[in-house]
Coordinates of C-alpha atoms in Angstrom, one line a residue:
M12 CA 55.2 -14.0 -37.5
K13 CA 56.0 -15.2 -41.0
S14 CA 54.6 -13.0 -43.8
K15 CA 52.5 -14.9 -46.5
F16 CA 50.9 -13.9 -49.9
C17 CA 47.3 -12.9 -49.1
P18 CA 44.8 -11.3 -51.4
L19 CA 44.0 -8.7 -48.9
V20 CA 47.7 -7.4 -49.2
I21 CA 47.3 -6.0 -52.8
F22 CA 43.8 -5.5 -51.8
G23 CA 45.6 -3.3 -49.2
L24 CA 46.0 -0.9 -52.0
L25 CA 42.3 -0.6 -51.8
F26 CA 41.3 -1.3 -48.1
A27 CA 44.8 -0.3 -46.6
S28 CA 44.8 -3.6 -44.9
Q29 CA 47.4 -5.2 -42.7
S30 CA 50.9 -4.5 -43.4
H31 CA 52.8 -6.7 -45.8
A32 CA 56.4 -7.6 -46.7
W33 CA 57.3 -10.3 -49.1
S34 CA 59.9 -12.6 -47.4
D35 CA 60.7 -12.0 -43.9
D36 CA 60.4 -13.9 -40.8
F37 CA 60.5 -12.3 -37.3
A38 CA 60.6 -14.1 -33.6
T39 CA 60.9 -12.8 -30.1
K40 CA 63.0 -15.3 -28.0
S41 CA 64.4 -15.6 -24.6
I42 CA 67.4 -17.0 -22.6
Q43 CA 68.5 -17.3 -19.1
V44 CA 71.8 -15.4 -18.3
N45 CA 73.3 -15.4 -14.6
G46 CA 69.7 -15.9 -13.2
T47 CA 68.1 -13.2 -15.4
R48 CA 65.6 -13.9 -18.2
E49 CA 66.7 -11.7 -21.3
T50 CA 64.9 -11.1 -24.3
Y51 CA 66.0 -10.8 -27.9
H52 CA 64.3 -10.6 -31.5
V53 CA 65.6 -12.5 -34.7
H54 CA 64.7 -10.9 -37.9
R55 CA 65.5 -13.3 -40.9
P56 CA 64.6 -14.1 -44.3
D57 CA 61.7 -16.7 -44.5
R58 CA 63.7 -19.0 -46.7
V59 CA 67.5 -19.5 -45.8
T60 CA 69.1 -21.9 -48.0
E61 CA 72.8 -21.3 -46.9
P62 CA 74.7 -19.7 -44.1
L63 CA 74.2 -15.8 -43.8
P64 CA 76.1 -13.2 -42.2
L65 CA 74.6 -12.2 -38.7
V66 CA 74.5 -8.8 -37.6
L67 CA 74.0 -7.9 -33.8
V68 CA 71.9 -4.6 -33.6
L69 CA 71.9 -2.6 -30.4
H70 CA 69.0 0.0 -29.8
G71 CA 69.7 3.4 -28.2
G72 CA 68.7 4.7 -24.8
G73 CA 65.0 4.6 -24.1
G74 CA 64.6 2.0 -27.1
N75 CA 64.0 -1.5 -27.4
G76 CA 65.2 -4.2 -29.8
L77 CA 61.3 -4.7 -31.2
G78 CA 61.3 -1.4 -32.7
L79 CA 64.5 -1.7 -34.5
R80 CA 62.4 -4.2 -36.9
T81 CA 61.2 -0.9 -38.7
T82 CA 63.3 1.9 -37.6
Y83 CA 66.8 0.7 -38.3
G84 CA 66.6 0.0 -42.1
F85 CA 67.4 -3.7 -42.4
Q86 CA 64.3 -4.8 -43.8
P87 CA 65.3 -4.7 -47.5
L88 CA 68.6 -6.5 -46.9
I89 CA 66.7 -9.3 -44.9
E90 CA 64.0 -9.5 -47.4
A91 CA 66.9 -9.9 -50.2
G92 CA 68.2 -12.8 -48.2
E93 CA 71.4 -10.9 -47.4
L94 CA 71.4 -11.4 -43.8
I95 CA 70.0 -12.5 -40.3
A96 CA 69.8 -9.6 -37.9
V97 CA 69.2 -10.0 -34.1
Y98 CA 67.9 -7.2 -31.7
P99 CA 68.5 -7.6 -28.0
D100 CA 66.6 -5.8 -25.4
A101 CA 68.7 -3.8 -22.9
G102 CA 67.7 -3.6 -19.2
R103 CA 66.1 -0.7 -17.5
D104 CA 69.3 1.3 -17.2
G105 CA 70.1 0.8 -20.9
W106 CA 73.3 -0.9 -22.1
L107 CA 76.1 -1.2 -19.6
P108 CA 79.6 -3.2 -19.7
D109 CA 77.8 -5.9 -17.5
D110 CA 75.7 -7.0 -20.5
V111 CA 78.5 -8.5 -22.2
P112 CA 77.8 -11.8 -21.3
F113 CA 74.1 -11.7 -22.3
L114 CA 75.0 -10.5 -25.6
D115 CA 77.6 -13.2 -26.0
A116 CA 74.8 -15.6 -25.2
C117 CA 72.5 -14.0 -27.5
I118 CA 75.1 -14.8 -30.3
D119 CA 75.6 -18.2 -29.0
A120 CA 71.8 -18.9 -29.3
V121 CA 71.4 -17.6 -32.8
L122 CA 74.6 -19.4 -33.9
R123 CA 73.1 -22.6 -32.6
D124 CA 69.5 -22.1 -33.9
E125 CA 70.2 -20.4 -37.3
R126 CA 72.3 -21.1 -40.6
I127 CA 75.1 -18.5 -39.8
D128 CA 78.4 -17.9 -41.6
G129 CA 80.6 -18.1 -38.4
Q130 CA 83.3 -15.9 -40.2
R131 CA 80.7 -12.9 -40.9
L132 CA 79.8 -11.6 -37.3
Y133 CA 78.9 -7.9 -37.4
I134 CA 77.7 -5.7 -34.8
T135 CA 76.1 -2.1 -35.2
G136 CA 74.2 0.2 -32.7
A137 CA 72.9 3.6 -32.6
S138 CA 73.4 6.3 -29.7
R139 CA 74.0 4.2 -26.6
G140 CA 73.8 1.2 -28.6
G141 CA 76.8 2.4 -30.4
L142 CA 78.6 3.1 -27.1
M143 CA 77.9 -0.6 -26.3
T144 CA 79.0 -1.8 -29.8
L145 CA 82.6 -0.3 -29.1
V146 CA 82.6 -2.2 -25.6
M147 CA 81.7 -5.4 -27.3
T148 CA 84.6 -5.0 -30.0
Q149 CA 86.9 -5.0 -26.8
Q150 CA 85.2 -7.6 -24.7
S151 CA 83.2 -10.1 -26.4
K152 CA 84.3 -13.5 -26.6
H153 CA 83.4 -13.4 -30.3
E154 CA 85.4 -11.9 -33.1
F155 CA 83.3 -9.4 -35.0
Q156 CA 84.3 -9.1 -38.8
A157 CA 83.5 -5.6 -38.6
A158 CA 81.4 -2.9 -36.5
E159 CA 79.4 0.3 -37.0
T160 CA 78.4 3.0 -34.5
V161 CA 76.0 5.7 -35.6
I162 CA 75.3 8.9 -33.7
A163 CA 77.7 7.6 -30.9
S164 CA 81.0 8.4 -29.3
Y165 CA 82.7 6.5 -26.3
L166 CA 82.0 7.2 -22.8
Q167 CA 85.0 9.2 -20.9
G168 CA 84.1 7.0 -17.8
L169 CA 85.1 3.9 -19.6
A170 CA 88.2 5.1 -21.4
D171 CA 90.4 3.7 -18.6
E172 CA 88.4 0.6 -17.7
I173 CA 87.8 -0.6 -21.1
P174 CA 90.5 1.2 -23.4
L175 CA 90.0 0.7 -27.1
K176 CA 93.4 -1.2 -27.5
K177 CA 92.2 -4.4 -29.3
P178 CA 92.3 -4.0 -33.1
A179 CA 88.8 -3.6 -34.8
N180 CA 87.4 -2.7 -38.2
V181 CA 85.0 0.1 -37.4
C182 CA 83.0 2.7 -39.2
M183 CA 81.9 5.6 -37.0
I184 CA 79.1 7.9 -38.4
A185 CA 78.5 11.0 -36.3
G186 CA 76.9 14.4 -36.6
T187 CA 78.9 17.4 -35.9
D188 CA 75.9 19.2 -34.5
D189 CA 74.5 16.2 -32.4
P190 CA 73.4 17.9 -29.0
L191 CA 73.0 14.3 -27.3
M192 CA 76.3 12.9 -28.2
P193 CA 78.5 15.9 -28.8
Y194 CA 81.0 15.5 -31.5
R195 CA 83.6 17.5 -29.7
G196 CA 82.9 15.7 -26.4
G197 CA 81.4 16.5 -23.2
W198 CA 77.9 15.9 -21.6
G199 CA 75.7 17.6 -24.0
S200 CA 72.3 17.0 -23.1
M201 CA 72.7 13.5 -21.9
R202 CA 71.9 12.4 -18.5
K203 CA 74.5 11.9 -15.8
P204 CA 74.9 8.7 -14.0
K205 CA 71.9 7.3 -12.3
T206 CA 73.6 4.1 -10.6
S207 CA 76.9 3.0 -9.1
G208 CA 77.4 0.8 -12.0
D209 CA 76.7 3.4 -14.6
P210 CA 79.7 5.2 -16.0
G211 CA 77.5 8.0 -17.1
A212 CA 77.2 9.7 -20.4
K213 CA 80.0 12.1 -20.6
V214 CA 81.8 11.3 -24.0
L215 CA 85.0 11.7 -25.6
P216 CA 85.4 13.8 -28.9
V217 CA 84.6 11.5 -31.9
E218 CA 88.0 12.1 -33.7
E219 CA 89.6 11.1 -30.3
V220 CA 88.0 7.8 -30.2
V221 CA 88.7 7.5 -34.0
K222 CA 92.3 8.1 -33.1
Q223 CA 92.5 5.3 -30.3
L224 CA 91.0 2.7 -33.0
T225 CA 93.4 3.7 -35.7
N226 CA 96.3 3.4 -32.9
A227 CA 94.9 0.0 -32.1
A228 CA 94.8 -1.0 -35.5
K229 CA 98.4 0.2 -36.3
L230 CA 96.9 2.5 -39.0
N231 CA 99.4 5.7 -38.8
S232 CA 99.0 6.9 -42.3
D233 CA 97.3 9.9 -43.2
P234 CA 93.8 9.0 -44.3
I235 CA 92.0 9.2 -47.7
T236 CA 89.4 11.9 -47.5
T237 CA 86.3 11.7 -49.7
K238 CA 83.2 14.0 -49.9
L239 CA 80.1 12.2 -50.5
P240 CA 77.6 13.7 -52.9
D241 CA 75.3 16.5 -51.3
R242 CA 72.0 14.9 -52.6
D243 CA 69.4 16.8 -50.6
R244 CA 70.7 20.4 -50.7
D245 CA 67.8 21.4 -48.5
D246 CA 68.7 19.3 -45.4
G247 CA 71.4 21.5 -44.1
C248 CA 74.3 18.6 -44.1
T249 CA 77.1 17.6 -45.9
T250 CA 79.2 14.4 -45.6
E251 CA 83.1 14.1 -45.2
V252 CA 84.4 10.5 -45.2
R253 CA 88.0 9.6 -43.7
Y254 CA 89.3 6.2 -44.4
W255 CA 92.4 4.4 -42.9
S256 CA 93.6 1.0 -43.9
D257 CA 96.8 -1.3 -43.9
T258 CA 98.3 -2.2 -47.3
S259 CA 96.3 -5.6 -47.4
Q260 CA 93.0 -3.6 -46.3
S261 CA 92.5 -6.4 -43.8
R262 CA 92.3 -3.6 -41.2
Q263 CA 90.1 -0.7 -41.8
V264 CA 88.7 2.3 -39.8
L265 CA 86.1 4.7 -41.1
L266 CA 84.8 8.0 -40.0
V267 CA 81.8 9.3 -41.7
K268 CA 81.4 13.0 -40.4
V269 CA 78.3 14.5 -41.3
I270 CA 78.7 18.2 -41.3
G271 CA 75.7 19.8 -39.8
G272 CA 74.1 16.5 -38.8
G273 CA 72.2 15.8 -35.4
H274 CA 71.0 12.9 -33.3
V275 CA 69.4 11.1 -36.4
V276 CA 70.6 8.2 -38.2
P277 CA 71.5 9.4 -41.8
G278 CA 68.3 8.6 -43.9
G279 CA 66.1 8.4 -40.9
R280 CA 63.2 10.6 -40.2
Q281 CA 63.1 13.9 -38.4
Y282 CA 61.6 12.3 -35.3
L283 CA 61.8 15.5 -32.9
P284 CA 62.2 19.0 -33.9
K285 CA 65.8 20.2 -35.0
T286 CA 66.0 22.4 -31.9
M287 CA 65.9 19.2 -29.7
I288 CA 68.0 16.9 -31.9
G289 CA 69.7 18.7 -34.6
A290 CA 69.0 17.9 -38.4
A291 CA 68.5 14.6 -40.1
S292 CA 70.9 14.0 -43.2
A293 CA 69.2 12.8 -46.2
D294 CA 72.4 12.6 -48.4
F295 CA 72.8 8.8 -47.8
D296 CA 71.3 5.8 -46.1
H297 CA 73.4 4.7 -43.1
V298 CA 72.6 1.0 -43.5
E299 CA 73.4 1.0 -47.1
L300 CA 76.8 2.7 -46.2
M301 CA 77.3 0.3 -43.4
W302 CA 76.5 -2.8 -45.5
E303 CA 79.1 -1.7 -48.1
F304 CA 81.6 -1.2 -45.4
F305 CA 81.1 -4.6 -44.1
N306 CA 81.6 -6.3 -47.4
A307 CA 84.5 -4.2 -48.3
V308 CA 86.2 -5.6 -44.9
D309 CA 85.0 -9.2 -45.7
Q310 CA 86.7 -8.8 -49.2
K311 CA 89.6 -6.8 -48.2
R312 CA 88.9 -3.9 -50.2
A313 CA 88.1 -0.2 -50.0
P314 CA 84.5 0.7 -49.9
K315 CA 83.2 1.8 -53.1
F316 CA 82.3 5.2 -51.8
V317 CA 86.0 6.1 -50.9
S318 CA 87.8 8.1 -53.5
G319 CA 91.6 7.5 -54.5
T320 CA 91.0 3.7 -54.6
T321 CA 90.8 1.3 -57.4
E322 CA 87.4 0.4 -56.3
V323 CA 85.5 3.7 -56.2
A324 CA 83.9 6.2 -58.5
N325 CA 82.7 9.1 -56.2
T326 CA 80.1 10.5 -58.8
E327 CA 76.7 11.9 -58.4
P328 CA 73.9 9.4 -58.5
P329 CA 71.7 8.9 -61.7
Q330 CA 69.2 11.6 -61.5
P331 CA 65.3 10.8 -62.1
D332 CA 64.0 12.0 -65.2
G333 CA 61.4 13.9 -63.4
E334 CA 57.7 14.3 -64.5
A335 CA 58.2 11.7 -67.5
S336 CA 59.2 9.1 -65.0
E337 CA 56.4 9.7 -62.7
E338 CA 53.8 9.8 -65.4
Q339 CA 55.2 6.6 -66.5
L340 CA 54.8 5.0 -63.1
R341 CA 51.4 6.5 -62.7
A342 CA 50.4 4.8 -65.9
T343 CA 51.8 1.5 -64.9
V344 CA 50.0 1.7 -61.4
K345 CA 46.9 2.2 -63.3
A346 CA 47.7 -0.9 -65.7
M347 CA 48.3 -3.1 -62.6
F348 CA 45.0 -2.2 -60.9
E349 CA 43.2 -2.8 -64.1
A350 CA 45.0 -6.0 -65.0
T351 CA 44.3 -7.3 -61.4
R352 CA 40.7 -6.2 -61.7
S353 CA 40.1 -7.8 -65.0
G354 CA 42.0 -11.0 -64.1
D355 CA 44.7 -10.7 -66.7
F356 CA 47.2 -12.5 -64.4
A357 CA 49.9 -12.6 -67.3
R358 CA 50.0 -9.0 -67.2
C359 CA 50.1 -8.8 -63.6
L360 CA 53.3 -11.2 -63.7
E361 CA 54.6 -9.0 -66.3
L362 CA 54.4 -5.9 -64.1
T363 CA 55.8 -7.7 -60.9
D364 CA 59.5 -7.2 -60.0
P365 CA 61.2 -10.5 -61.3
S366 CA 63.3 -10.9 -57.9
V367 CA 59.9 -11.3 -56.1
I368 CA 58.7 -13.8 -58.8
K369 CA 62.0 -15.7 -58.4
K370 CA 61.9 -15.8 -54.7
R371 CA 58.1 -16.6 -54.4
G372 CA 57.5 -18.7 -57.2
E373 CA 55.3 -18.0 -60.1
A374 CA 52.4 -20.1 -58.7
D375 CA 52.5 -18.3 -55.5
V376 CA 52.4 -15.1 -57.1
R377 CA 49.6 -16.1 -59.6
K378 CA 47.5 -17.2 -56.8
F379 CA 48.1 -14.0 -54.9
F380 CA 46.8 -11.9 -57.9
R381 CA 43.9 -14.4 -58.5
G382 CA 42.8 -13.8 -54.6
A383 CA 42.9 -9.9 -55.1
H384 CA 41.0 -10.3 -58.4
T385 CA 38.2 -12.3 -56.5
L386 CA 37.8 -9.7 -53.8
M387 CA 37.8 -6.8 -56.3
K388 CA 35.1 -8.8 -58.2
I389 CA 32.9 -9.4 -55.1
T390 CA 32.8 -5.7 -54.3
K391 CA 32.4 -4.8 -57.9
L392 CA 35.3 -2.4 -58.4
G393 CA 35.1 -0.5 -61.5
P394 CA 37.9 1.0 -63.6
D395 CA 37.6 4.6 -62.1
D396 CA 37.5 3.1 -58.5
Q397 CA 41.2 3.8 -57.7
R398 CA 42.9 6.8 -56.9
I399 CA 46.6 7.9 -57.1
D400 CA 47.0 10.2 -54.0
E401 CA 50.8 10.8 -54.1
I402 CA 54.1 9.5 -55.8
T403 CA 57.6 9.8 -54.1
L404 CA 60.5 9.1 -56.2
S405 CA 63.8 8.1 -54.5
R406 CA 66.6 10.2 -54.9
D407 CA 68.1 8.3 -57.8
G408 CA 64.8 7.9 -59.3
Q409 CA 64.9 3.9 -59.2
T410 CA 62.3 3.3 -56.6
A411 CA 59.2 4.8 -55.5
V412 CA 56.5 4.7 -53.0
V413 CA 52.9 5.3 -54.2
K414 CA 50.0 6.0 -52.2
T415 CA 46.7 4.7 -53.7
A416 CA 42.9 4.6 -52.5
A417 CA 40.0 2.8 -53.5
R418 CA 36.5 3.7 -53.7
L419 CA 34.0 1.3 -52.2
R420 CA 30.2 2.1 -52.3
G421 CA 30.7 5.5 -53.4
R422 CA 33.4 6.2 -50.5
W423 CA 36.8 6.6 -50.9
Q424 CA 38.8 4.6 -48.4
R425 CA 42.0 5.1 -46.4
P426 CA 45.0 5.2 -48.6
G427 CA 47.4 2.2 -48.8
T428 CA 50.9 2.2 -49.9
E429 CA 52.7 0.3 -52.9
N430 CA 56.6 0.0 -53.5
W431 CA 57.7 0.0 -57.0
I432 CA 61.1 -0.6 -58.5
K433 CA 62.5 0.7 -61.9
T434 CA 64.0 -1.8 -64.2
E435 CA 65.2 -2.0 -67.7
D436 CA 61.8 -3.1 -68.6
G437 CA 60.1 -0.3 -66.7
W438 CA 58.4 0.1 -63.4
K439 CA 57.6 -3.3 -61.6
Y440 CA 55.5 -3.8 -58.6
Q441 CA 57.2 -5.0 -55.3
E442 CA 54.7 -4.9 -52.3
A443 CA 51.9 -3.2 -50.6
K444 CA 51.9 -2.0 -46.9
K445 CA 49.4 -0.6 -44.9

């Protein structure tokens, strides 16, 4: 359902109403492939004015495409109008090589229905979706500009049937302590084959897979090795990047080795105990790294996080200014509440992220705040009827998540969440969510 401006959204700071995003559209579709009805989900900006890159995103075992909308991390890029993502649903047994025709047909359908830059087709997948990503680089009828796998390797049972011999631009992100997809290869705690068509889950060592990819791309020189900043020293993880390319940088292979990392996408949440899945790295966000790799391949340059190249400065990120920055944000949140409550819409616009105003249009944004003001007036909210429960600054101090609650008829309501971004002109409001 296409998201819209709605007064209840900023009032969601008060009522924790329905979740809201500024500008994305999501639709579930189906196609008939070899007599079977298959489903997929298209996630796009609500306004597409020019052809955009397409990213095919493959979920892991036990998951589904629908869940990737909120868990994989593409939301900010899609809201910014950077890409269109498609999330197919695997069958009951997860992704198998027999699914290549379905995924090709899925891409065909999106190319037909959406404004896609046909030269910028990408694919990514996590866990078993990462395995299938590698299969697609070898067997799809489509040419992918680049591919990314995360917390995945390659099935030993497929190594002979579908060898990795076709050159491809690939980024592999893998944790050395992943118990489900062992970095050094083997069964780990993955299941064994259930069906005759299932090659099982015994995987090759990650570095053996990378060697096959570099051999296929004829990248035989030594890699450039980079240490990424250890932004969270409490997560038990560090990151080493190995980068191979030809002289023109038209062919690239990247290994992102998360030392101490488990079966969790970097930047993701610790969804199960470490004893079951290993540790989650908080040192980088895998989608940000992936998108930089995809853009680097497209522009025939090295990724900016790779040292020893003309493109990169591998330095620590800017650090937040701690309590001073948080206090400034706290005052700005209060100012936005009061401006909305009192009907000072010029002030509301001043405190809103300019990119949001540009995308939505000033008239829509003003209407949005006017509706919120009306609701606040009806419920007779006073200046002391907002409470800030929690402020969480990002690692670089440039964005923040703020939890707020409102007091209605003497009772504090369930908190809502606001996203804020720091600009040269101070903190600016972006969106409110449930």
